[in-house]
Tab-separated table of C-alpha atoms in Angstrom:
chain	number	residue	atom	x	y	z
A	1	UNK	CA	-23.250	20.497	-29.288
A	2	UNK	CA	-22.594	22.184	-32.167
A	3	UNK	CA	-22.397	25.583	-30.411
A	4	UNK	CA	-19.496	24.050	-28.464
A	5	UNK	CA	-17.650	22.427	-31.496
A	6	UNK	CA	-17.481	26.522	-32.707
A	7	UNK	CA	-16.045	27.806	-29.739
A	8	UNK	CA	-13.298	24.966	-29.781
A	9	UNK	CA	-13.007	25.592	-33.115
A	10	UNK	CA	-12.609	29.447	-32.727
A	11	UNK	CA	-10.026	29.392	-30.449
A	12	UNK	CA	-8.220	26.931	-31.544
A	13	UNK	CA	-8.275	29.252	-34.867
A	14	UNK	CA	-7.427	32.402	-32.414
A	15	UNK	CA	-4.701	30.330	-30.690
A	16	UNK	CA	-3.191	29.284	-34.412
A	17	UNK	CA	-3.597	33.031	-35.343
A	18	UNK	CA	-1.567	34.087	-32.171
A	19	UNK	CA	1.174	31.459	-33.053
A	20	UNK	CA	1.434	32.660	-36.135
A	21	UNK	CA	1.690	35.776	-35.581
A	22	UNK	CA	4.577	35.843	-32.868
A	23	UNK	CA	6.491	33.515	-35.643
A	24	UNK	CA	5.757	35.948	-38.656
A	25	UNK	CA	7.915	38.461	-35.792
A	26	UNK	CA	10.692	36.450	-34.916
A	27	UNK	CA	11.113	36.272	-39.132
A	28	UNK	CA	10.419	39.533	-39.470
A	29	UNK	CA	13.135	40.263	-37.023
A	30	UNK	CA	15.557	38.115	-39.226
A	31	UNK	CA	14.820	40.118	-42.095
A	32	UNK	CA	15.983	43.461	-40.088
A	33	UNK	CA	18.852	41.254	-38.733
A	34	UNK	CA	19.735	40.970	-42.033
A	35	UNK	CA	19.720	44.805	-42.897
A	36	UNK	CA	21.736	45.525	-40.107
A	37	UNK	CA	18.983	47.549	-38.669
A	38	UNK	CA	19.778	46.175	-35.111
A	39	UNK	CA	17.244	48.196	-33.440
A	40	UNK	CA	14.366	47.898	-35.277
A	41	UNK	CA	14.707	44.004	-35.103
A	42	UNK	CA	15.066	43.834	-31.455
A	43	UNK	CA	12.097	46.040	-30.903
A	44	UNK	CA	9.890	43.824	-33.567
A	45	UNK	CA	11.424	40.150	-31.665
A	46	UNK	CA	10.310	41.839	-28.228
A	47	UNK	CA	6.983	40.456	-27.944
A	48	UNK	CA	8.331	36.830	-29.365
A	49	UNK	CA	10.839	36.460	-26.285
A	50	UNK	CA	8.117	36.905	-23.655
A	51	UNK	CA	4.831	35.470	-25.234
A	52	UNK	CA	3.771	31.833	-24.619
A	53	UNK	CA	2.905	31.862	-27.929
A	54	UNK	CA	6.154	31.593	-29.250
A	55	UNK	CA	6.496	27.967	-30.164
A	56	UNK	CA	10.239	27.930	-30.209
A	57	UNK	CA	11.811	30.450	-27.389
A	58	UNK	CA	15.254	28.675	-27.719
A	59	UNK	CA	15.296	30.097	-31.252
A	60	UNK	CA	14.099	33.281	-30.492
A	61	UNK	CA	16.474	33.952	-27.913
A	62	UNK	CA	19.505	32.752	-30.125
A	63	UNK	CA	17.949	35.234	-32.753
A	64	UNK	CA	18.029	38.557	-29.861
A	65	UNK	CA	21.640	36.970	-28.978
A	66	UNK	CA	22.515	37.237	-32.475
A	67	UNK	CA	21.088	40.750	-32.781
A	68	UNK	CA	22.878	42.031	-30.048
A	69	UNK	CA	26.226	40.497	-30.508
A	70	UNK	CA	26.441	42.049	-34.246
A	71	UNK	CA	25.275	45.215	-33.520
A	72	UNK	CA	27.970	44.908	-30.857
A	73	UNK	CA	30.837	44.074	-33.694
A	74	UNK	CA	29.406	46.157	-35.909
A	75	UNK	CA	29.811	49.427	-33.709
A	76	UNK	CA	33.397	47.902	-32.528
A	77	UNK	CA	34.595	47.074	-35.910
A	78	UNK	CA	33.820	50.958	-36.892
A	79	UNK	CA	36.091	52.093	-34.230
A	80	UNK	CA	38.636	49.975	-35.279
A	81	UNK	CA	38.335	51.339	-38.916
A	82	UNK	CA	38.218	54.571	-37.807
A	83	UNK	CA	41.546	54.495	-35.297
A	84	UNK	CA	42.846	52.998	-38.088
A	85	UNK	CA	42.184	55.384	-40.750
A	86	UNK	CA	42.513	58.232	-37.849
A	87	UNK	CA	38.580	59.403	-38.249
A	88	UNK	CA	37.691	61.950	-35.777
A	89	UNK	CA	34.243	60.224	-36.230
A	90	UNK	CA	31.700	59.720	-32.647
A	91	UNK	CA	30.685	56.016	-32.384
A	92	UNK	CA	27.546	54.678	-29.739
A	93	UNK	CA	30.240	53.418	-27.341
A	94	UNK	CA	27.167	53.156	-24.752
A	95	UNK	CA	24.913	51.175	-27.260
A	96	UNK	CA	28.001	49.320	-27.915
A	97	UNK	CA	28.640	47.802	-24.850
A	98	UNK	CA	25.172	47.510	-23.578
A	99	UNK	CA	24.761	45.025	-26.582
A	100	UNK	CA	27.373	43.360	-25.568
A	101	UNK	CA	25.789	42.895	-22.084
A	102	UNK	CA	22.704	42.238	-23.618
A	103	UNK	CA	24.193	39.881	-26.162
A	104	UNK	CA	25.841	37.630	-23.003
A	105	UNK	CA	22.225	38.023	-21.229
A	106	UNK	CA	20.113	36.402	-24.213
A	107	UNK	CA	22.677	33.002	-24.536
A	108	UNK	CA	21.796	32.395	-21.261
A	109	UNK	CA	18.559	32.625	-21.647
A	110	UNK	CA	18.495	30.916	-25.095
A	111	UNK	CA	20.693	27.884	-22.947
A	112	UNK	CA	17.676	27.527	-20.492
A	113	UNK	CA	14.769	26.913	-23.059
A	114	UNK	CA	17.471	24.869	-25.070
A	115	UNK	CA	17.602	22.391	-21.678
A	116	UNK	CA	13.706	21.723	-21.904
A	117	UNK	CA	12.357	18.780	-23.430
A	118	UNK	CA	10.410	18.567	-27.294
A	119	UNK	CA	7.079	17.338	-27.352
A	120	UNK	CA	8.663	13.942	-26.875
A	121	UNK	CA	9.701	14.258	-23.915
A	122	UNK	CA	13.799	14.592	-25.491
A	123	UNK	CA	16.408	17.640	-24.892
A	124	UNK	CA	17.904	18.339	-27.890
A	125	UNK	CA	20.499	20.919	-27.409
A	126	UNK	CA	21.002	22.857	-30.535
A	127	UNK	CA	22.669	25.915	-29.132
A	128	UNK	CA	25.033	25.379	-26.698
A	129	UNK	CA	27.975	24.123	-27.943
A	130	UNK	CA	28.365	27.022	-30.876
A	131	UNK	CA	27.501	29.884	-27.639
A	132	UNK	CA	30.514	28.128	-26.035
A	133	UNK	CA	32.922	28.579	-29.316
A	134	UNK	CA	31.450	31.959	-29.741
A	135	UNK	CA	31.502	33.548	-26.079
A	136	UNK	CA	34.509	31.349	-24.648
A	137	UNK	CA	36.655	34.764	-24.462
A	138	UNK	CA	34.210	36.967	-24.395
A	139	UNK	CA	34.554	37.911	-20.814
A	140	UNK	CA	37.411	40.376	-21.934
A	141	UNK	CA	34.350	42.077	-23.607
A	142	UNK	CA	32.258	42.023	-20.395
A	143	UNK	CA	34.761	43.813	-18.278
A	144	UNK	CA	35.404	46.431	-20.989
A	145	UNK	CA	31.988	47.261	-20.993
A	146	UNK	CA	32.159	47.464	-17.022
A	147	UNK	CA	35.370	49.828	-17.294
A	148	UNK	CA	33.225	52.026	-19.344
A	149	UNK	CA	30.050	52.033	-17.240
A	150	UNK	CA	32.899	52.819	-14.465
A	151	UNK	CA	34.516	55.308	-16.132
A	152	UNK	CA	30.326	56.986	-16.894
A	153	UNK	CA	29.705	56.983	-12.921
A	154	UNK	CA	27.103	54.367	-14.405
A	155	UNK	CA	28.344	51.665	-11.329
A	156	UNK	CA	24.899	49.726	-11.511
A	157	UNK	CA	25.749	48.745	-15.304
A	158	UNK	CA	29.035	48.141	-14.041
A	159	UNK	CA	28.593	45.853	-11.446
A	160	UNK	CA	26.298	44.132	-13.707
A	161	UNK	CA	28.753	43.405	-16.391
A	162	UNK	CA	31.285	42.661	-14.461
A	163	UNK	CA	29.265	39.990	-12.536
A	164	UNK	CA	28.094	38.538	-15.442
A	165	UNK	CA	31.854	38.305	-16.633
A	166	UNK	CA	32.961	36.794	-13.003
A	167	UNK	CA	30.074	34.353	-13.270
A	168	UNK	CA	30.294	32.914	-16.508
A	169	UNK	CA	32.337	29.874	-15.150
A	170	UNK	CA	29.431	28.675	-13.346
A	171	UNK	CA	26.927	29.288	-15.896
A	172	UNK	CA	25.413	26.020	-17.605
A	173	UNK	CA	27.040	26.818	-20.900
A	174	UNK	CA	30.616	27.038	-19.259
A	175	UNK	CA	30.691	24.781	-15.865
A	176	UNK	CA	31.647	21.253	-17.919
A	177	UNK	CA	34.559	23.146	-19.620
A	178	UNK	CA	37.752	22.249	-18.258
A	179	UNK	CA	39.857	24.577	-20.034
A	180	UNK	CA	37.500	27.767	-19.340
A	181	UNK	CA	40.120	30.768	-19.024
A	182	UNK	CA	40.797	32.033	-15.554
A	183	UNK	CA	42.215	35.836	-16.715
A	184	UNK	CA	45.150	37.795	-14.719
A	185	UNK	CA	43.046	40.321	-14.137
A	186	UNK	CA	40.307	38.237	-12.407
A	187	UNK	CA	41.030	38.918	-8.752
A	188	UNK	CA	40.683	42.684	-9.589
A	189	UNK	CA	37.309	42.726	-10.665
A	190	UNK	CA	36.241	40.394	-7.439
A	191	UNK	CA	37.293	43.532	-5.954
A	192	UNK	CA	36.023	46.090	-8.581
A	193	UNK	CA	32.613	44.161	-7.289
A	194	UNK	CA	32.752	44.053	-4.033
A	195	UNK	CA	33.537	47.610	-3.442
A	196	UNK	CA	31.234	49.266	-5.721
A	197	UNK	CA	28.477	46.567	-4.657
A	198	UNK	CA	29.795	48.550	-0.860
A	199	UNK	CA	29.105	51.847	-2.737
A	200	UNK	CA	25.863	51.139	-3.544
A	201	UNK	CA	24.778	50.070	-0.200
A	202	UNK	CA	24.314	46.168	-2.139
A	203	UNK	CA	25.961	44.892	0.839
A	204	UNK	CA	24.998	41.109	0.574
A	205	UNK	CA	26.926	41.433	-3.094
A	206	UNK	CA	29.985	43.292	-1.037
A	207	UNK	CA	30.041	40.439	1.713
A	208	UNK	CA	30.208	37.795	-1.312
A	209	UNK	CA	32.450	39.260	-3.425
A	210	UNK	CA	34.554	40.453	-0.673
A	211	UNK	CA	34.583	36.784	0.875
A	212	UNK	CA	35.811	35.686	-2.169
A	213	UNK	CA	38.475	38.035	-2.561
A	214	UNK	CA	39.529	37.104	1.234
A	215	UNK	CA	41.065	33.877	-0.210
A	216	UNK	CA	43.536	35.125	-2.302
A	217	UNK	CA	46.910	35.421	-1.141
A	218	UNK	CA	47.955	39.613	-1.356
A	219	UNK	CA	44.349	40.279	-1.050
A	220	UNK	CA	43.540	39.747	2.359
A	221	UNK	CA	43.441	43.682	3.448
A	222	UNK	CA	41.111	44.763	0.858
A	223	UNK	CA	38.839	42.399	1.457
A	224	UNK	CA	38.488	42.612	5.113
A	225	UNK	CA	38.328	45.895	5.156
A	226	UNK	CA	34.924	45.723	2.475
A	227	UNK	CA	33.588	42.952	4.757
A	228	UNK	CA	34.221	44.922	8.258
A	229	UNK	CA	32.836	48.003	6.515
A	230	UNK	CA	29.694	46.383	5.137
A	231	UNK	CA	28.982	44.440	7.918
A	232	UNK	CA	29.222	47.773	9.959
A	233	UNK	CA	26.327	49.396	7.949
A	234	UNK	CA	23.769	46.515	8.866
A	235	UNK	CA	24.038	46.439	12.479
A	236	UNK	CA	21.157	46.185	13.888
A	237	UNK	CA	20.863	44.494	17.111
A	238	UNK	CA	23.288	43.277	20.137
A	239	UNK	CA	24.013	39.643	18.501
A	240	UNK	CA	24.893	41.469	15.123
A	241	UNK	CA	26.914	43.913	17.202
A	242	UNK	CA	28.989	41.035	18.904
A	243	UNK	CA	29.095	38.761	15.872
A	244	UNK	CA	31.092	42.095	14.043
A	245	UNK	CA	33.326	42.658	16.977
A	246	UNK	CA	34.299	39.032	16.807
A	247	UNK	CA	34.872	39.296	13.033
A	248	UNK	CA	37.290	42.494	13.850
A	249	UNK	CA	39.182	40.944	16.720
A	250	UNK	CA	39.344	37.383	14.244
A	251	UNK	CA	40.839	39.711	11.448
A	252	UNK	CA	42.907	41.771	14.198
A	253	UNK	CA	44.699	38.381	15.616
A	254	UNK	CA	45.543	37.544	12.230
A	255	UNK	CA	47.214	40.445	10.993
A	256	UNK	CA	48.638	42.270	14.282
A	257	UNK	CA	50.920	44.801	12.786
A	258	UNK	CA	47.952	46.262	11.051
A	259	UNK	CA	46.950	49.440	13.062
A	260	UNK	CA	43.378	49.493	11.087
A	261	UNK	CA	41.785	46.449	12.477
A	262	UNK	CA	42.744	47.845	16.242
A	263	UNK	CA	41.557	51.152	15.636
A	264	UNK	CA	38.345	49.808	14.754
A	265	UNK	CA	38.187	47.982	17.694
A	266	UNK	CA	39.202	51.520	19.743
A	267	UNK	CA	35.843	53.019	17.494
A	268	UNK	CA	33.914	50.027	18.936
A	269	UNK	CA	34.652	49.630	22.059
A	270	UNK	CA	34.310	53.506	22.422
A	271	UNK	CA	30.766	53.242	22.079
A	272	UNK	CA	30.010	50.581	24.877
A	273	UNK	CA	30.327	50.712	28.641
A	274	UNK	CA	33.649	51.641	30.836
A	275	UNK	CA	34.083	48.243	31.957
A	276	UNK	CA	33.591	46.448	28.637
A	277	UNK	CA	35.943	48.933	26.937
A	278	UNK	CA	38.710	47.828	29.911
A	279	UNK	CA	37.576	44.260	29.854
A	280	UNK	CA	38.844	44.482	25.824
A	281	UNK	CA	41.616	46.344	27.191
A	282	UNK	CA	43.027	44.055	29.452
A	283	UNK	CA	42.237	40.935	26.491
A	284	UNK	CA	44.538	43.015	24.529
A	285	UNK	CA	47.190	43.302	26.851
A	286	UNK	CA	47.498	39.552	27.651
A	287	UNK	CA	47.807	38.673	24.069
A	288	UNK	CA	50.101	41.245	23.272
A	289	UNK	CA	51.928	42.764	26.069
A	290	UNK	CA	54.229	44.313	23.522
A	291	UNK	CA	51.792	46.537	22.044
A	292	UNK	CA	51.971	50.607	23.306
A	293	UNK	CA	48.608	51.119	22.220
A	294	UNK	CA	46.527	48.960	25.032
A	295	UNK	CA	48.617	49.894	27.285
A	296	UNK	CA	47.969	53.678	26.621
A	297	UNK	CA	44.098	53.108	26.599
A	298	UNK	CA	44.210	51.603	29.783
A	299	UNK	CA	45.999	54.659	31.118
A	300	UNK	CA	43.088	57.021	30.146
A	301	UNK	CA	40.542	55.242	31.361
A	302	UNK	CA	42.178	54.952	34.870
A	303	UNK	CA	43.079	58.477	34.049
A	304	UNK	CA	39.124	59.294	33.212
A	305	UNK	CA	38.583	57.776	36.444
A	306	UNK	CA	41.442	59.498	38.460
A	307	UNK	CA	42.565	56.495	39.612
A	308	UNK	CA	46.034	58.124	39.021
A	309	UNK	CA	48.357	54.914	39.868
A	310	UNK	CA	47.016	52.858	37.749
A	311	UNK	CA	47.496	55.393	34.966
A	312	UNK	CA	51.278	56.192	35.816
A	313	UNK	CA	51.663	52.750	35.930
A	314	UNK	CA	49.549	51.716	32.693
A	315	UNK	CA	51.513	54.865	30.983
A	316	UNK	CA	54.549	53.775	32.069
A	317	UNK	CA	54.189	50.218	30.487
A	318	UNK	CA	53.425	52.113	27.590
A	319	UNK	CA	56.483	54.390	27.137
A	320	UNK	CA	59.185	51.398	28.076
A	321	UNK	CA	57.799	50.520	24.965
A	322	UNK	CA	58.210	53.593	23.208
A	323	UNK	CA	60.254	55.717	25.107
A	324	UNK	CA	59.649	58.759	23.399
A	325	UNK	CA	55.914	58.544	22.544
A	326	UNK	CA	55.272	62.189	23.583
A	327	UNK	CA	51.527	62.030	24.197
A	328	UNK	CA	51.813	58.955	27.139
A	329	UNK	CA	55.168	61.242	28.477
A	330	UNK	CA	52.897	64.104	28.837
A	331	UNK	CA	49.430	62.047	30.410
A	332	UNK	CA	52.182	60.072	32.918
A	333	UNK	CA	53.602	63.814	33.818
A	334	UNK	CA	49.709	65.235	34.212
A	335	UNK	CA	48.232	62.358	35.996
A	336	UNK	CA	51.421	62.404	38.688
A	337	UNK	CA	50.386	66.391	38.916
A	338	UNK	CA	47.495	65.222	39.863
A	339	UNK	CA	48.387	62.588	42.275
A	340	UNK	CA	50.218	65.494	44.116
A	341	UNK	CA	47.316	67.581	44.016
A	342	UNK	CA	45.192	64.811	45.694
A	343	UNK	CA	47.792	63.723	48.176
A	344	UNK	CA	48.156	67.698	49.336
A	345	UNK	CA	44.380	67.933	50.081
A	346	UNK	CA	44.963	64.260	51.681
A	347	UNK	CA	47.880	65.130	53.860
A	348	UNK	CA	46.624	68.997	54.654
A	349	UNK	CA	45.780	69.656	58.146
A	350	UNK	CA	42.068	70.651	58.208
A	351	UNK	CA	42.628	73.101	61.087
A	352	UNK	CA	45.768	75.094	60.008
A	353	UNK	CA	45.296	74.404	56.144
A	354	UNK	CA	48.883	74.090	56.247
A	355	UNK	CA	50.981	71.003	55.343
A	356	UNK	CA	53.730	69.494	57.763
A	357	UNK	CA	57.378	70.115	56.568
A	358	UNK	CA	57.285	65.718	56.121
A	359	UNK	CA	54.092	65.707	54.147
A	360	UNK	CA	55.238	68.955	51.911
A	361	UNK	CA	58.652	66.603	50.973
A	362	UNK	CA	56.175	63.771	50.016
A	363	UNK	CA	53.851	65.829	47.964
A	364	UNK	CA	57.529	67.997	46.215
A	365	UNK	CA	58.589	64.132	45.626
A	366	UNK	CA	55.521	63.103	43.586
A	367	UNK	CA	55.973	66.680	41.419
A	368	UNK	CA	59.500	66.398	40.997
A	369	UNK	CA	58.563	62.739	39.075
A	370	UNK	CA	55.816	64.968	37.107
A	371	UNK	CA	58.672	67.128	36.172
A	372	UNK	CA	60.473	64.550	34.698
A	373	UNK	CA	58.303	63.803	32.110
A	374	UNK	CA	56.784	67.023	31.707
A	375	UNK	CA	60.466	68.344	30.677
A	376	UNK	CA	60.958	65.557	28.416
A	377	UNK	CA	57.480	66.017	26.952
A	378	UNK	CA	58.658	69.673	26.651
A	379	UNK	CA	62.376	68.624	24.632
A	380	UNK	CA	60.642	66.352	22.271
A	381	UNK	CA	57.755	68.636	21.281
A	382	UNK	CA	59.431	72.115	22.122
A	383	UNK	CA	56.607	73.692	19.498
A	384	UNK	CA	53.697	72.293	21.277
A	385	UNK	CA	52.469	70.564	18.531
A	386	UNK	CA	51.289	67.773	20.076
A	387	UNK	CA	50.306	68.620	23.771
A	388	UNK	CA	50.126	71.923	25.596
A	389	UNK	CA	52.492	71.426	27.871
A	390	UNK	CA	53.624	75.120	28.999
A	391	UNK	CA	50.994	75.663	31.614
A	392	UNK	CA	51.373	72.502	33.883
A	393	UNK	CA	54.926	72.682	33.463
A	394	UNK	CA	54.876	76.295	34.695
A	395	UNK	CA	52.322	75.211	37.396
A	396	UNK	CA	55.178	72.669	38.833
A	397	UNK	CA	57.777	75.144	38.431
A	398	UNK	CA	55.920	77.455	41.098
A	399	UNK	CA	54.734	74.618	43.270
A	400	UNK	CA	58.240	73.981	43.433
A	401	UNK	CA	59.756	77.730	43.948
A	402	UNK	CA	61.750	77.812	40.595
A	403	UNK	CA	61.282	80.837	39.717
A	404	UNK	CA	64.249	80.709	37.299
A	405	UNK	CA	62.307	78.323	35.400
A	406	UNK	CA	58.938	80.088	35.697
A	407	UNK	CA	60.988	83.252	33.919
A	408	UNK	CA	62.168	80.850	31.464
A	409	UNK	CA	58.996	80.018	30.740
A	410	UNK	CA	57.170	83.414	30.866
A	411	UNK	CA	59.671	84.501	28.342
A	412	UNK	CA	57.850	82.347	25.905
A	413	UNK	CA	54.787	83.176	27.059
A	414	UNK	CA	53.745	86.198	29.017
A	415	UNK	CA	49.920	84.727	29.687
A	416	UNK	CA	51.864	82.043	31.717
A	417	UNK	CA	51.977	85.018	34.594
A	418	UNK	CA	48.056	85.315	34.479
């Protein structure tokens, strides 16, 4: 019995000794506070913030806020002195604003042992209401210590700040204030987030910020492009695949004069089947009949599959639209050069290899239409800049017996002969 009584005894004495030696730190820390000697006294509180020891965390986390947010005005106050006095004298800018972080890090950790109840059973909240004099307007600091981090390449710290500063409304010392600022700059740094958070391959912290930025009127592009983008990278099955097309076409419907949400749809349905590529195709065309660019898709693919009709007639749709969209000109003039080609091997008698004066006319009638926009291809892209137009063009020529024309064109180009 008396055995056990020593035991108890000794570790209640080791337990005392413990305590009393993580409070002898947090003073000590104080003491170095006092001296200014910011460093020294966060490394000596260090073990105090973490150890169950530590009778009072509240207090010790106050103290490491405290530590941190003067050796943060410290450092700025010398810059100040020395812009003002026009030192060319280096300052630890990085130490600065990492303090600052740090400083904003340990209030909120301070505010959660603050919410816990005494022995009695009562919260007491001792801290709270000076953190929220003290750090009402301190998110300015917070996003200057993101622009630096920024400006450094350093985009984890920077995200970090710049969260913190974004989230302070919400924090427990800040969500019961009604007059909490909102600053102009706000919506910027939503973005700031979400695209470096994109950057960093953080996508869940791209899709929030970004959905956040999504509801602010002028901000709708940036954002959807961040969320498209992101939701791109994490593809990874069918239903993730169809859930992001239906995001796009959402987005697309929403903002049709915007060419970016339809060309990712073109990059989409690129990589699926023919006849879920036309399917779109077609969708597209009965919701806007107005728009070249469906149109013109639908010509290639009928094109691709030399169904050349269709693709005159698809191409066609296209250029009453635009009548001088050069590429469509020239794929309307190629596909009816084709069309001839198919309907001479149609119409060709097997046994002479020879076509009747009636079925010659037809085929000369489908080349002459070629011709038509060939030559127009040919006046509004006389450089060849955007299609290569000189060797079907010469081909018709000949087909046709111009030879004045083929000489025309042979002046430009001797190969043409070949």
């Amino acid at each position: 019995m008396k055995m056990k009584r020593f035991m108890m005894w000794a570790l209640m004495a080791a337990t005392a000794t413990t305590t009393f030696a993580q409070e002898a730190t947090v003073k000590e820390a104080k003491k170095l506070l006092g001296k200014s000697d910011f460093d020294a006294a966060a490394k000596m509180l260090a073990p105090a913030l973490t150890s169950n020891e530590t009778l009072d965390k509240a207090a010790a986390w106050n103290l490491q806020s405290e530590i941190m947010y003067n050796k943060y005005t410290t450092i700025s106050a010398k810059q100040m002195e020395n812009q003002v006095k026009k030192i060319d004298e280096s300052t630890d800018t990085m130490g600065m604003y990492k303090a600052a972080v740090a400083a904003w890090e340990a209030v909120l950790k301070c505010d959660e042992f603050d919410q816990l109840p005494d022995a009695k059973g009562k919260v007491k909240m001792k801290y709270r209401s000076p953190a929220q004099t003290k750090y009402k307007n301190f998110g300015v600091t917070l996003v200057q210590a993101g622009q630096f981090f920024y400006q450094k390449k350093d985009n984890k710290n920077a995200i970090d700040a710049w969260k913190k500063y974004l989230e302070m409304k919400q924090t427990s010392i800040f969500k019961e204030v009604a007059d909490f600022p909102k600053d102009s700059f706000y919506d910027d740094i939503v973005y700031y987030v979400a695209f470096l958070a994109y950057q960093e391959k953080d996508y869940p912290n791209a899709v929030k910020y970004a959905s956040q930025l999504a509801a602010v009127p002028g901000k709708e592009d940036e954002a959807n492009e961040i969320l498209l983008f992101a939701k791109r990278e994490t593809l990874k099955s069918k239903a993730d695949s169809l859930e992001y097309v239906d995001m796009v076409k959402k987005i697309h419907r929403a903002n049709p004069e915007s060419e970016r949400y339809f060309n990712l749809l073109v990059e989409y349905y690129n990589s699926v089947s023919p006849a879920e590529k036309l399917a779109w195709v077609e969708e597209e065309i009965s919701v806007a009949p107005q728009n070249k660019m469906p149109w013109a898709i639908k010509g290639e693919a009928m094109m691709n599959s030399d169904k050349w009709d269709e693709a005159v007639a698809a191409f066609k749709k296209a250029i009453e639209i635009d009548p001088d969209w050069v590429p469509c000109l020239f794929n309307t003039g190629i596909c009816l050069n084709s069309k001839a080609i198919a309907l001479n091997d149609q119409l060709m008698d097997k046994k002479t290899m020879a076509l009747t004066n009636e079925n010659a006319e037809k085929v000369k009638n489908v080349l002459r239409e070629a011709l038509i926009y060939l030559e127009k291809t040919r006046e509004l892209d006389p450089d060849q800049l955007q299609t290569k137009w000189g060797y079907p063009l010469y081909r018709i020529y000949y087909s046709l017996g111009n030879k004045e024309k083929m000489a025309e064109l042979e002046a430009i180009d001797p190969t043409l002969k070949n």
